[in-house]
Short mmCIF file of C-alpha atoms in Angstrom, two decimals:
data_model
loop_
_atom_site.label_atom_id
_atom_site.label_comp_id
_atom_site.label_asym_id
_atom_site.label_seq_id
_atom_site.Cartn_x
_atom_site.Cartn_y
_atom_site.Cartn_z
CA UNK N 1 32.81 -26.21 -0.64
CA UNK N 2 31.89 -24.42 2.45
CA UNK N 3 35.30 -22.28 1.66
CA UNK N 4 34.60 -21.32 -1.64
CA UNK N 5 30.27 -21.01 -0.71
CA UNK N 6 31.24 -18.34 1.95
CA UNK N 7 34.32 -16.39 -0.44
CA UNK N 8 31.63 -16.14 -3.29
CA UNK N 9 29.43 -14.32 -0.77
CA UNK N 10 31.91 -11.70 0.35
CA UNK N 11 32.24 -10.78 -3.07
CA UNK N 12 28.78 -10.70 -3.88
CA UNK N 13 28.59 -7.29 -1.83
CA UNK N 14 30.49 -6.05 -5.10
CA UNK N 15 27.54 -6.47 -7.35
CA UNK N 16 24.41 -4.82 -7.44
CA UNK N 17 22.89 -7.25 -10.78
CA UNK N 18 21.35 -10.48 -9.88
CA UNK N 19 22.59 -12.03 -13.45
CA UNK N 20 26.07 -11.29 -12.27
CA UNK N 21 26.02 -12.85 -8.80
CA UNK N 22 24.36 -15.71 -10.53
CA UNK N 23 27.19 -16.23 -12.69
CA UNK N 24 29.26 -16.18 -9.00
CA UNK N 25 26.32 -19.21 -8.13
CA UNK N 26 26.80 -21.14 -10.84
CA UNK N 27 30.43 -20.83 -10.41
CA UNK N 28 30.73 -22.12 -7.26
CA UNK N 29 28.06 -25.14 -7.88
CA UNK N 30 30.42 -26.08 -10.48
CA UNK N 31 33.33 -26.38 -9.00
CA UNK N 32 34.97 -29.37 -6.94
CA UNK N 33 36.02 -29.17 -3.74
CA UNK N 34 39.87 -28.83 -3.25
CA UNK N 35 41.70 -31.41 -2.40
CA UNK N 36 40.98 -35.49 -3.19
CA UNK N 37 37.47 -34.71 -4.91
CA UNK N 38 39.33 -32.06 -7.18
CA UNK N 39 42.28 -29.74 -8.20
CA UNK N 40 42.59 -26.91 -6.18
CA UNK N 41 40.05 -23.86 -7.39
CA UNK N 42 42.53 -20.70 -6.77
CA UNK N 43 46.15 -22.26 -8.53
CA UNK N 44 48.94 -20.70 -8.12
CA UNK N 45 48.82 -20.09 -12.01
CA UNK N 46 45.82 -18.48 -12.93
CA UNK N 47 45.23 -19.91 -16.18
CA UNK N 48 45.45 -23.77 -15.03
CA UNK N 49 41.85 -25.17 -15.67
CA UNK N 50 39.48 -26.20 -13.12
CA UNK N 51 38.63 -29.53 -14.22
CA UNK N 52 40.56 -32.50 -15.91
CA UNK N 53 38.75 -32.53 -19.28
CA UNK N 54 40.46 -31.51 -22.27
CA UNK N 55 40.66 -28.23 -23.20
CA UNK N 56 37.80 -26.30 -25.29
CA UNK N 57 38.15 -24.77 -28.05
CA UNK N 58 39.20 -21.16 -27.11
CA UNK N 59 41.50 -22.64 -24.88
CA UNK N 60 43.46 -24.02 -27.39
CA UNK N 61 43.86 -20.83 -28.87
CA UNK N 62 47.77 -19.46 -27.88
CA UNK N 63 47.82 -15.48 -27.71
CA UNK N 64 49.35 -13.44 -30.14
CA UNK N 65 52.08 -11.04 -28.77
CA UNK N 66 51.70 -8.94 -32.32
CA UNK N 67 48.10 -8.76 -31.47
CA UNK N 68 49.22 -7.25 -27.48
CA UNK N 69 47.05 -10.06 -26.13
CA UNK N 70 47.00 -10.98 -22.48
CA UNK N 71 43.46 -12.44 -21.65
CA UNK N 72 42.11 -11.79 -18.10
CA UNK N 73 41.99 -15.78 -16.27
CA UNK N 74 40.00 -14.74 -13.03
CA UNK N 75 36.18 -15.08 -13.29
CA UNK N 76 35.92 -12.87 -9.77
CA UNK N 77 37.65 -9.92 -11.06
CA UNK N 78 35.53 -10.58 -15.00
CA UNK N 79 32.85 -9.95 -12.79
CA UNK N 80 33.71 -6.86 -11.26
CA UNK N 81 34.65 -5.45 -14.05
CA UNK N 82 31.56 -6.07 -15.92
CA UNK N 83 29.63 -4.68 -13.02
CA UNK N 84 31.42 -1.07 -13.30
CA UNK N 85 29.43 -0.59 -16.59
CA UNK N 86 26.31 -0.19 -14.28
CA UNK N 87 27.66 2.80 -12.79
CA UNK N 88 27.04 4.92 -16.26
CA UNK N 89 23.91 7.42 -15.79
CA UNK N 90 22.17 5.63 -18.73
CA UNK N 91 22.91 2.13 -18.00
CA UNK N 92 21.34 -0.30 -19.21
CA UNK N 93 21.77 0.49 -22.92
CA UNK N 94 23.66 -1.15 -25.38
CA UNK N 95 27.42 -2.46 -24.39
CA UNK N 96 30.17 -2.87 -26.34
CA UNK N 97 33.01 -5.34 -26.03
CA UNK N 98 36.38 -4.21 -27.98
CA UNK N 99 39.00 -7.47 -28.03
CA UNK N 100 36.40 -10.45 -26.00
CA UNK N 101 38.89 -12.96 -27.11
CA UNK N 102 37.80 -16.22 -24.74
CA UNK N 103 35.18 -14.12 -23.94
CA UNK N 104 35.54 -14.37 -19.82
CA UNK N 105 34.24 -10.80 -19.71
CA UNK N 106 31.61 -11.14 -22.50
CA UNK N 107 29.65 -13.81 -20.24
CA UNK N 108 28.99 -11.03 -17.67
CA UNK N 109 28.14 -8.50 -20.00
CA UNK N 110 25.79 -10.44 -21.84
CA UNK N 111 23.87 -11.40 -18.22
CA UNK N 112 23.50 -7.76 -18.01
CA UNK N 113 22.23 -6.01 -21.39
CA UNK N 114 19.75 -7.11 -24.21
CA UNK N 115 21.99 -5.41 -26.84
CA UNK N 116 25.81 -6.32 -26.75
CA UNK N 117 28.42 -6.15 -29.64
CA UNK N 118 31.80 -7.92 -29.24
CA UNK N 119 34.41 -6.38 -31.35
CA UNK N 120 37.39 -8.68 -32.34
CA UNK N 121 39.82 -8.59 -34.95
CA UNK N 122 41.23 -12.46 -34.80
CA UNK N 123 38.97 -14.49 -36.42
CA UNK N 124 40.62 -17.29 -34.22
CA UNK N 125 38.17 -16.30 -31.74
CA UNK N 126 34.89 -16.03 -33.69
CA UNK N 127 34.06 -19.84 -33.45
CA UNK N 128 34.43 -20.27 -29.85
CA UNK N 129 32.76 -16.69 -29.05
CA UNK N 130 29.48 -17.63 -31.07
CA UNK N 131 29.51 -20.95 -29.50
CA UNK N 132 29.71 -19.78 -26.08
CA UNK N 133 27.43 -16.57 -26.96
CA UNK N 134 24.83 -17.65 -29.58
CA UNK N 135 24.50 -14.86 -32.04
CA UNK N 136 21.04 -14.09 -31.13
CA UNK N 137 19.23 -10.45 -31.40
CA UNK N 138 20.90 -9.46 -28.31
CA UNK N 139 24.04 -10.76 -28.90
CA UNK N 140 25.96 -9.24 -31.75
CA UNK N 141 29.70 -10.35 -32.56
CA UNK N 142 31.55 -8.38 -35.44
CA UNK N 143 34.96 -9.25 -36.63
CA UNK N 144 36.80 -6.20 -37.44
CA UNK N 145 39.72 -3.95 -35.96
CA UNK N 146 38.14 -1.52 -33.68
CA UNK N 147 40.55 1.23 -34.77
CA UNK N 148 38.49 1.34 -38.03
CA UNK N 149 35.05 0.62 -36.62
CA UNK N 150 32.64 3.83 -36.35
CA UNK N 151 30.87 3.03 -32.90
CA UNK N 152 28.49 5.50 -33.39
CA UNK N 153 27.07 4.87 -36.50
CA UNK N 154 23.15 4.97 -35.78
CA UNK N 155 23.28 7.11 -32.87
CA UNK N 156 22.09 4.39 -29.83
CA UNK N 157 23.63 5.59 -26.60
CA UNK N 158 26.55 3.09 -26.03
CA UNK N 159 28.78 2.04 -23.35
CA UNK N 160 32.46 0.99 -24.41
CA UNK N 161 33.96 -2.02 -21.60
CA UNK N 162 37.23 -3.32 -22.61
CA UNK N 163 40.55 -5.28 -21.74
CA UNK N 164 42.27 -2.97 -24.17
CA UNK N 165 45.72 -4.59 -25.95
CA UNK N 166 48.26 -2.33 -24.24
CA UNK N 167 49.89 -2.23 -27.85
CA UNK N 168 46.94 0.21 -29.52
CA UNK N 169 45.27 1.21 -25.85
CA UNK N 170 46.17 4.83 -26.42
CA UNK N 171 45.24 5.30 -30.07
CA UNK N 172 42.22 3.63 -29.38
CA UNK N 173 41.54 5.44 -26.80
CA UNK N 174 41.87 8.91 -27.93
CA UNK N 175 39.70 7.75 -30.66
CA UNK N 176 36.58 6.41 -28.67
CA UNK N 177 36.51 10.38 -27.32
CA UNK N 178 37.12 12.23 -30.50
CA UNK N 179 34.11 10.03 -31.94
CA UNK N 180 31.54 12.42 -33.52
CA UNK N 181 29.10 10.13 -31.17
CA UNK N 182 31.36 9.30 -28.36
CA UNK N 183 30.28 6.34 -26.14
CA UNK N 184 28.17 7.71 -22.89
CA UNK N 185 30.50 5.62 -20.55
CA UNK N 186 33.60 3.73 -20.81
CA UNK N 187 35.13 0.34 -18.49
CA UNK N 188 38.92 0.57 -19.85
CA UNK N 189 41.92 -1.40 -18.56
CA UNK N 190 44.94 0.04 -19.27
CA UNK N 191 48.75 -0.52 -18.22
CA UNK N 192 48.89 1.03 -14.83
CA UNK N 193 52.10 3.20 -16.04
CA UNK N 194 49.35 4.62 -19.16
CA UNK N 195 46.57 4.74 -16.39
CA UNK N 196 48.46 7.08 -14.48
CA UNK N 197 48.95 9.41 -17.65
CA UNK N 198 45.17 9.58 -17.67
CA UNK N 199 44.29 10.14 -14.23
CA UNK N 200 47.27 12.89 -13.00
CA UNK N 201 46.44 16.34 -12.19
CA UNK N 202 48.82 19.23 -12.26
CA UNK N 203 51.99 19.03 -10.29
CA UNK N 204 51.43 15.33 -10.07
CA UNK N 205 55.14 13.10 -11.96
CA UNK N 206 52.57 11.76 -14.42
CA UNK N 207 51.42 14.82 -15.39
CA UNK N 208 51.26 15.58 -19.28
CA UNK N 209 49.36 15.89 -22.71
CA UNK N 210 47.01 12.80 -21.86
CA UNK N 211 46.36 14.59 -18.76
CA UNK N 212 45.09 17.44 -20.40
CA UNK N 213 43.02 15.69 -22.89
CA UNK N 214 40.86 13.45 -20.83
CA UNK N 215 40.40 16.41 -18.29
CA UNK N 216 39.11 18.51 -21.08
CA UNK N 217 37.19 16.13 -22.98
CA UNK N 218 36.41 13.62 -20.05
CA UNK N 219 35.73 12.59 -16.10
CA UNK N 220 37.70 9.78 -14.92
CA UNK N 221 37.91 7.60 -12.02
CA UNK N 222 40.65 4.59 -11.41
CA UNK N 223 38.61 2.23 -9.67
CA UNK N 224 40.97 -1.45 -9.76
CA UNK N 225 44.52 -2.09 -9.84
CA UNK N 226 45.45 -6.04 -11.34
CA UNK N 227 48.32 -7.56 -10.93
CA UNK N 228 49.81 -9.97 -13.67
CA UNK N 229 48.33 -13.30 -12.55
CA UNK N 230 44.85 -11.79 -13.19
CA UNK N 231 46.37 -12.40 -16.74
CA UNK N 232 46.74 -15.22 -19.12
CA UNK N 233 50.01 -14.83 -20.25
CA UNK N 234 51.32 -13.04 -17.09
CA UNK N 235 51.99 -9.76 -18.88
CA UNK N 236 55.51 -7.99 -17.13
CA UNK N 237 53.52 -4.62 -15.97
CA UNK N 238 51.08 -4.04 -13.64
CA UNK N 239 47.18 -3.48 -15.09
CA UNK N 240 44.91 -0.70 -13.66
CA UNK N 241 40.73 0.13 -14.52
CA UNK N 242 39.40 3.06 -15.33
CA UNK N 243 35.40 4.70 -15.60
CA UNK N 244 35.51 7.37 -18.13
CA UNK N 245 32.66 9.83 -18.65
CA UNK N 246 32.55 11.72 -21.48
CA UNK N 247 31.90 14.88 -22.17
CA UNK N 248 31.12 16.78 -26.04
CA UNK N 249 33.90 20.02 -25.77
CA UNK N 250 30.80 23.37 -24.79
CA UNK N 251 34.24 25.16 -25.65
CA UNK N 252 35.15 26.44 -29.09
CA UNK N 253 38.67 26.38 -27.76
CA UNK N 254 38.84 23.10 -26.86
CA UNK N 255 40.46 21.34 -30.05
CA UNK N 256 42.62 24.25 -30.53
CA UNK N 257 44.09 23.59 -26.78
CA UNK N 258 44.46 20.09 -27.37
CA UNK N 259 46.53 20.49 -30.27
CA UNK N 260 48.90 23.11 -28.95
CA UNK N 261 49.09 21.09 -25.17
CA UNK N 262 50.10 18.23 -27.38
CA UNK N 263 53.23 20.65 -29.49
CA UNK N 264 54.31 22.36 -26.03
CA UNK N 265 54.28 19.29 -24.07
CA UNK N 266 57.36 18.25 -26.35
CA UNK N 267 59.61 21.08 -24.72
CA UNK N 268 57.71 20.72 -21.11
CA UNK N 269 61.00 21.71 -18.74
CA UNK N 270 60.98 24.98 -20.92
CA UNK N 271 58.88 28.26 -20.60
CA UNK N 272 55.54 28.71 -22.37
CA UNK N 273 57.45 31.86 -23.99
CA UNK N 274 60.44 29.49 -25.29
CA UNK N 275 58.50 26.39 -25.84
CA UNK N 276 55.91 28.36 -28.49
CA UNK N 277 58.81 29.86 -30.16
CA UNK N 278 60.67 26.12 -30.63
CA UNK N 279 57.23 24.15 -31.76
CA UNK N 280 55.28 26.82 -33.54
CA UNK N 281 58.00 29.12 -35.51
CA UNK N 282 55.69 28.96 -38.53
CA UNK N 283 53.41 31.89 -36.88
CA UNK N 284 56.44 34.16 -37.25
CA UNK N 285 55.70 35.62 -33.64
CA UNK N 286 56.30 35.24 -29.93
CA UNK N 287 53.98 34.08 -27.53
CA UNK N 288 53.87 37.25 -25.81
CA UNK N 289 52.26 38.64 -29.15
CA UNK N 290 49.68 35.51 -29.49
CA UNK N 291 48.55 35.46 -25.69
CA UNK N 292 48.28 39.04 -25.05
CA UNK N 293 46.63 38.54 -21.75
CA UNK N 294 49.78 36.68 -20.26
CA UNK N 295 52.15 38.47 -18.03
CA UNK N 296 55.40 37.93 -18.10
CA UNK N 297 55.40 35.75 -14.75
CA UNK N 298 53.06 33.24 -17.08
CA UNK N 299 54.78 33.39 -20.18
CA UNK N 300 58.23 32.45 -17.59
CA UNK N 301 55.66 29.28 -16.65
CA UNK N 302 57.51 25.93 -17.93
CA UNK N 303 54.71 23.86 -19.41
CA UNK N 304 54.21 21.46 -16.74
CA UNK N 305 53.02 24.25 -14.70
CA UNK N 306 50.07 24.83 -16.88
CA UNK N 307 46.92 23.35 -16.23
CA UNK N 308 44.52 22.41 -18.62
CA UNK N 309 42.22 25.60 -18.63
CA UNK N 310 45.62 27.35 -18.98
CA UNK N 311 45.76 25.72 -22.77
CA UNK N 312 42.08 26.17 -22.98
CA UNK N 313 42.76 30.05 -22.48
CA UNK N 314 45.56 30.18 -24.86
CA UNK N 315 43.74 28.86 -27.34
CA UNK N 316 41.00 31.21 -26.77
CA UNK N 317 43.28 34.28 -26.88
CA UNK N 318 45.00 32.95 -30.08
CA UNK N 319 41.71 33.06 -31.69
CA UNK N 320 41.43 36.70 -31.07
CA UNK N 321 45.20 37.53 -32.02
CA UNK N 322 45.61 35.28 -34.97
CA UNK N 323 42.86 33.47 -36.26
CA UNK N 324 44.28 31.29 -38.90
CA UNK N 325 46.46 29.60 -36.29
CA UNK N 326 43.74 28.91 -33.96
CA UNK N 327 42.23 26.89 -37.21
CA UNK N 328 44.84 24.89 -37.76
CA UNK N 329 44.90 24.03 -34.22
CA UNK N 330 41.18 23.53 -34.21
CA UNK N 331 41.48 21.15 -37.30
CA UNK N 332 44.74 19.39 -35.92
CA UNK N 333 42.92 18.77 -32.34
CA UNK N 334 40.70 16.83 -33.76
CA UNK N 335 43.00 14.75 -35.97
CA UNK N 336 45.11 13.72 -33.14
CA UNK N 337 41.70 11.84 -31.79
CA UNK N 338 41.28 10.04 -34.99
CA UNK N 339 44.52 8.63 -36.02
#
């Protein structure tokens, strides 16, 4: 007990709440000591229970591939997690929880806000979540699909934490920022392969459309990298966290640069001049004509040499040149964040 005592107190220095290094108390007064008295507290397999009683309820409950479900199985790293949502400028506020399934996570946030929304789709989960979270005033849990859910419906700052399933973590995503009321701060765990998408600047391998998007629309910051025993099944890739901050477009241009970073990204190893003439043939003129204010040196650029304020500036200069495609672009931007 002394081992386990004196490993709960290194990681207290991760935690600035006092409900969240309680949770880390009441964790370790709980547990048995390893050995004769008990089963060993850190198995090799993260999901083996601590204790010989039969499983609970949620517990019982086997995850659902269709559904992308692989539930986080280590309390320490629930905790950390949670703990991230303090670093938003407007914390505490209301927090909400897409996909809680067992609800490992949920327990920390709810030891941190009076307002918290879980939002889960299989109803296999509702039972066990209200019995472990009673559906009080501060406690509110929703069955639904996030992808149709409008989070900001009455305008309450919001912060979005979330073991997203890696099977709709990009759609969902992309929606959270093109809300009309976009959440003030977002916890988001991602596969590290899709984290890396996010995060890369240009010149980095990663670099690309997603890129673009969150740097126009966003801050980011990876702050954790999990490996697959974290996980419950052991999923086969690698899991990374992200902070995301973000930010309404000041820009008219931004939508319209979203839209055309996502049809030029298609032909990145080819020229800007090239590329516009392969995805947007519809305009009926070159890119020279459209961009004005590029040289030829730029217009030689192959897209993964443009940076984001690049696209931001073509879609400016389109606006000038030929307004009725900078609409469509405008209009299409902010489709791609809602579907």
């Amino acid at each position: 007990m002394v081992k386990v005592a004196a490993f709960t107190l290194s990681v207290r220095g991760f935690f600035t709440g006092g409900a969240i290094c309680a949770i880390l108390d009441q964790f370790v007064a709980e547990t048995k000591i390893p050995g004769k008295d008990g089963p060993n507290i850190f198995p090799k397999k993260p999901h083996r229970r601590l204790s010989s009683s039969g499983p609970s309820p949620e517990n019982r409950i086997s995850p659902r591939k269709s559904l992308g479900q692989n539930f986080l199985s280590d309390p320490v790293l629930a905790c950390r997690i949670a703990a991230l949502a303090q670093e938003s400028p407007l914390f505490p506020c209301r927090i909400v929880e897409i996909g809680p399934g067992k609800g490992i996570l949920s327990r920390s946030l709810a030891a941190m806000t009076d307002d918290l929304w879980l939002i889960e789709r299989d109803p296999r989960f509702m039972e066990s979540l209200r019995a472990a979270l009673p559906e009080e005033s501060r406690v509110r849990i929703i069955e639904t699909d996030a992808l149709d859910f409008d989070f900001g419906s009455d305008l309450s700052p919001y912060i979005v934490v979330s073991n997203l399933p890696y099977n709709i973590s990009v759609p969902l995503y992309l929606k959270l920022l093109g809300e009309d009321f976009p959440p003030v701060f977002m916890v988001l765990m991602f596969q590290r392969e899709v984290a890396k998408r996010l995060v890369a600047k240009k010149g980095d391998p990663d670099y690309g459309h997603l890129s673009v998007v969150t740097t126009l629309l966003a801050r980011i910051s990876k702050k954790l990298d999990l490996q697959p025993g974290a996980f419950h099944p052991a999923p086969k890739v690698q899991s990374s966290v992200v902070t995301v901050q973000p930010a309404r477009p000041t820009e008219e241009g931004t939508w319209a640069a979203i839209a055309l970073s996502r049809k030029l990204f298609c032909y990145r190893r080819k020229s800007l001049a090239r590329a516009f003439r392969i995805a947007c043939p519809e305009t009926g003129k070159t890119a020279g004509e459209i961009f004005p204010r590029a040289d030829s040196a730029f217009l030689a650029r192959k897209i993964d040499d443009l940076g984001p304020d690049d696209f931001l500036n073509l879609a400016i200069q389109s606006k000038d040149h030929l307004p009725l495609f900078f609409d469509r672009m405008h209009s299409e931007g902010k489709e791609l964040l809602k579907t």
